[in-house]
Amino acid sequence: AANVYRISRDREFLKTIFDPVVRTTNFIEELCARTNALHGPDTSFYGLLAPSISHEGYSKPTYSYWDDFFALSAWRNCEYLALEIGNRDVAAHAKLRGREFAKNLARSIRMTTESLGTGLIPGSADRGDVDPISTSIAFEPCRVVDVLPVEFIRATYDVAVGQIDLFGKPGFD
């Protein structure tokens, strides 16, 4: 919705989508509250969305960072749209919650990476998996790369390059 508005600058569209965007971010708060009811602030789950199977690679509910990247993007887009429509209260709430969510997400990614001891960014907080392709959505379309630990990015994508088989053999020869 935010990208459509950024391109179109259609004020009628903004008025139409604004309430659903706000309701969506309110639901994000509910999903995080579900997680926080089960896990304390000293865990890698705290502040994240409740587990889901929204990521195609997971067959059981998982604390997928894929979902959290989209949720953080939603908070930031809600703030932007609220400012555009002139609703300072919603903008302030979205900014506060977005910063809190980003802090929890960055902490979780770092905690999970360090607990795995791999130096690689995991795809989820609970599976110990590394999925550079799903991590890439933090760059685009979500544009939330600021939550990724910079020192682990290159190694994470070096692993991905080594796994690509373009010519019937491992890696690039």
Tab-separated table of C-alpha atoms in Angstrom:
chain	number	residue	atom	x	y	z
A	1	ALA	CA	0.000	0.000	0.000
A	2	ALA	CA	2.779	2.425	0.889
A	3	ASN	CA	4.669	1.744	-2.325
A	4	VAL	CA	1.538	2.258	-4.414
A	5	TYR	CA	0.980	5.560	-2.661
A	6	ARG	CA	4.631	6.592	-3.050
A	7	ILE	CA	4.299	6.117	-6.797
A	8	SER	CA	0.761	7.323	-7.390
A	9	ARG	CA	0.451	10.061	-4.751
A	10	ASP	CA	-3.274	9.262	-4.985
A	11	ARG	CA	-4.877	10.837	-1.908
A	12	GLU	CA	-8.143	8.915	-2.387
A	13	PHE	CA	-6.189	5.668	-2.390
A	14	LEU	CA	-4.410	6.781	0.783
A	15	LYS	CA	-7.722	7.507	2.492
A	16	THR	CA	-9.040	4.086	1.449
A	17	ILE	CA	-6.080	2.051	2.641
A	18	PHE	CA	-5.122	3.965	5.751
A	19	ASP	CA	-7.524	2.285	8.218
A	20	PRO	CA	-6.663	-1.243	6.997
A	21	VAL	CA	-2.951	-0.419	7.370
A	22	VAL	CA	-3.527	0.746	10.952
A	23	ARG	CA	-5.574	-2.385	11.726
A	24	THR	CA	-2.766	-4.513	10.307
A	25	THR	CA	-0.179	-2.945	12.572
A	26	ASN	CA	-2.534	-3.365	15.524
A	27	PHE	CA	-2.650	-7.065	14.671
A	28	ILE	CA	1.155	-7.144	14.595
A	29	GLU	CA	1.045	-5.920	18.201
A	30	GLU	CA	-1.327	-8.774	19.082
A	31	LEU	CA	0.976	-11.333	17.475
A	32	CYS	CA	3.966	-10.000	19.385
A	33	ALA	CA	1.966	-10.051	22.627
A	34	ARG	CA	1.259	-13.766	22.048
A	35	THR	CA	4.989	-14.428	21.810
A	36	ASN	CA	5.795	-12.254	24.810
A	37	ALA	CA	3.216	-14.118	26.904
A	38	LEU	CA	5.230	-17.300	26.317
A	39	HIS	CA	8.801	-15.987	26.278
A	40	GLY	CA	10.593	-13.461	28.459
A	41	PRO	CA	12.860	-10.604	27.376
A	42	ASP	CA	15.971	-12.730	27.883
A	43	THR	CA	15.016	-15.060	24.998
A	44	SER	CA	15.566	-14.725	21.261
A	45	PHE	CA	11.797	-14.943	20.734
A	46	TYR	CA	10.794	-11.903	22.759
A	47	GLY	CA	9.226	-9.144	20.690
A	48	LEU	CA	8.831	-11.260	17.563
A	49	LEU	CA	5.643	-12.254	15.803
A	50	ALA	CA	3.963	-15.454	16.916
A	51	PRO	CA	5.161	-18.506	14.965
A	52	SER	CA	3.554	-19.183	11.593
A	53	ILE	CA	3.903	-21.298	8.476
A	54	SER	CA	3.806	-18.309	6.133
A	55	HIS	CA	7.303	-19.027	4.819
A	56	GLU	CA	7.082	-21.730	2.159
A	57	GLY	CA	10.015	-23.700	3.541
A	58	TYR	CA	8.459	-24.356	6.943
A	59	SER	CA	5.934	-27.126	7.498
A	60	LYS	CA	5.329	-26.344	11.169
A	61	PRO	CA	4.820	-22.961	12.846
A	62	THR	CA	8.185	-21.224	13.125
A	63	TYR	CA	9.558	-17.936	14.423
A	64	SER	CA	10.568	-16.967	10.900
A	65	TYR	CA	12.548	-13.776	10.433
A	66	TRP	CA	10.883	-13.565	7.008
A	67	ASP	CA	7.632	-12.639	8.777
A	68	ASP	CA	9.399	-10.193	11.075
A	69	PHE	CA	11.059	-8.358	8.180
A	70	PHE	CA	7.635	-7.773	6.656
A	71	ALA	CA	6.220	-6.710	10.034
A	72	LEU	CA	8.978	-4.152	10.572
A	73	SER	CA	8.404	-2.820	7.082
A	74	ALA	CA	4.695	-2.521	7.931
A	75	TRP	CA	5.456	-0.414	11.024
A	76	ARG	CA	7.668	1.910	9.019
A	77	ASN	CA	5.161	2.172	6.199
A	78	CYS	CA	2.364	2.867	8.662
A	79	GLU	CA	4.359	5.743	10.114
A	80	TYR	CA	4.987	7.145	6.625
A	81	LEU	CA	1.339	6.874	5.583
A	82	ALA	CA	0.135	8.384	8.862
A	83	LEU	CA	2.382	11.383	8.322
A	84	GLU	CA	1.134	11.697	4.752
A	85	ILE	CA	-2.500	11.661	5.856
A	86	GLY	CA	-1.767	13.997	8.753
A	87	ASN	CA	-2.460	11.649	11.657
A	88	ARG	CA	0.358	12.511	14.057
A	89	ASP	CA	-0.911	10.189	16.823
A	90	VAL	CA	-0.820	7.100	14.613
A	91	ALA	CA	2.546	8.197	13.193
A	92	ALA	CA	4.038	8.567	16.676
A	93	HIS	CA	2.650	5.193	17.784
A	94	ALA	CA	3.949	3.458	14.638
A	95	LYS	CA	7.366	5.090	15.038
A	96	LEU	CA	7.625	3.997	18.663
A	97	ARG	CA	6.442	0.446	17.977
A	98	GLY	CA	8.589	0.181	14.870
A	99	ARG	CA	11.708	1.173	16.791
A	100	GLU	CA	10.855	-1.270	19.572
A	101	PHE	CA	10.197	-4.041	17.050
A	102	ALA	CA	13.455	-3.300	15.190
A	103	LYS	CA	15.409	-3.405	18.446
A	104	ASN	CA	13.880	-6.761	19.419
A	105	LEU	CA	14.366	-8.202	15.939
A	106	ALA	CA	18.012	-7.130	15.714
A	107	ARG	CA	18.652	-8.505	19.219
A	108	SER	CA	16.988	-11.799	18.313
A	109	ILE	CA	18.976	-12.227	15.113
A	110	ARG	CA	22.222	-11.490	16.926
A	111	MET	CA	21.352	-13.811	19.851
A	112	THR	CA	20.383	-16.645	17.506
A	113	THR	CA	23.464	-16.199	15.317
A	114	GLU	CA	25.753	-16.185	18.338
A	115	SER	CA	24.046	-19.171	19.991
A	116	LEU	CA	24.477	-21.194	16.791
A	117	GLY	CA	28.158	-20.260	16.643
A	118	THR	CA	28.139	-20.229	12.842
A	119	GLY	CA	28.647	-16.533	12.188
A	120	LEU	CA	25.742	-16.798	9.731
A	121	ILE	CA	22.370	-15.034	9.821
A	122	PRO	CA	19.641	-17.595	10.534
A	123	GLY	CA	16.307	-17.785	8.755
A	124	SER	CA	14.418	-18.199	12.008
A	125	ALA	CA	14.813	-17.858	15.740
A	126	ASP	CA	14.006	-21.485	16.504
A	127	ARG	CA	15.242	-23.787	13.740
A	128	GLY	CA	18.958	-23.053	13.443
A	129	ASP	CA	18.575	-22.793	9.679
A	130	VAL	CA	20.440	-20.470	7.343
A	131	ASP	CA	18.386	-19.241	4.394
A	132	PRO	CA	20.117	-16.364	2.610
A	133	ILE	CA	17.371	-16.184	0.008
A	134	SER	CA	14.671	-15.470	2.593
A	135	THR	CA	17.047	-13.155	4.460
A	136	SER	CA	17.372	-11.161	1.231
A	137	ILE	CA	13.891	-9.722	1.671
A	138	ALA	CA	15.372	-7.597	4.451
A	139	PHE	CA	17.081	-5.742	1.588
A	140	GLU	CA	14.218	-5.761	-0.888
A	141	PRO	CA	11.243	-5.453	-0.755
A	142	CYS	CA	11.217	-4.788	3.014
A	143	ARG	CA	14.187	-2.388	3.198
A	144	VAL	CA	14.962	-3.216	6.828
A	145	VAL	CA	18.589	-4.263	6.396
A	146	ASP	CA	19.528	-2.126	9.409
A	147	VAL	CA	18.451	-4.993	11.706
A	148	LEU	CA	20.967	-7.441	10.229
A	149	PRO	CA	24.305	-7.735	12.048
A	150	VAL	CA	26.683	-6.238	9.482
A	151	GLU	CA	29.569	-8.492	10.432
A	152	PHE	CA	27.567	-11.623	9.479
A	153	ILE	CA	26.153	-10.508	6.119
A	154	ARG	CA	29.109	-11.377	3.858
A	155	ALA	CA	29.607	-14.832	5.382
A	156	THR	CA	25.890	-15.587	5.079
A	157	TYR	CA	25.881	-14.800	1.374
A	158	ASP	CA	29.226	-16.494	0.730
A	159	VAL	CA	27.563	-19.700	1.935
A	160	ALA	CA	24.684	-19.105	-0.470
A	161	VAL	CA	27.031	-18.646	-3.424
A	162	GLY	CA	28.804	-21.890	-2.522
A	163	GLN	CA	25.473	-23.722	-2.598
A	164	ILE	CA	24.456	-22.557	-6.072
A	165	ASP	CA	24.867	-25.227	-8.723
A	166	LEU	CA	24.795	-23.571	-12.154
A	167	PHE	CA	26.823	-26.120	-14.108
A	168	GLY	CA	26.088	-29.442	-12.435
A	169	LYS	CA	28.823	-29.082	-9.850
A	170	PRO	CA	29.046	-27.343	-6.444
A	171	GLY	CA	29.796	-23.658	-6.377
A	172	PHE	CA	31.164	-21.578	-9.223
A	173	ASP	CA	34.024	-23.123	-11.148
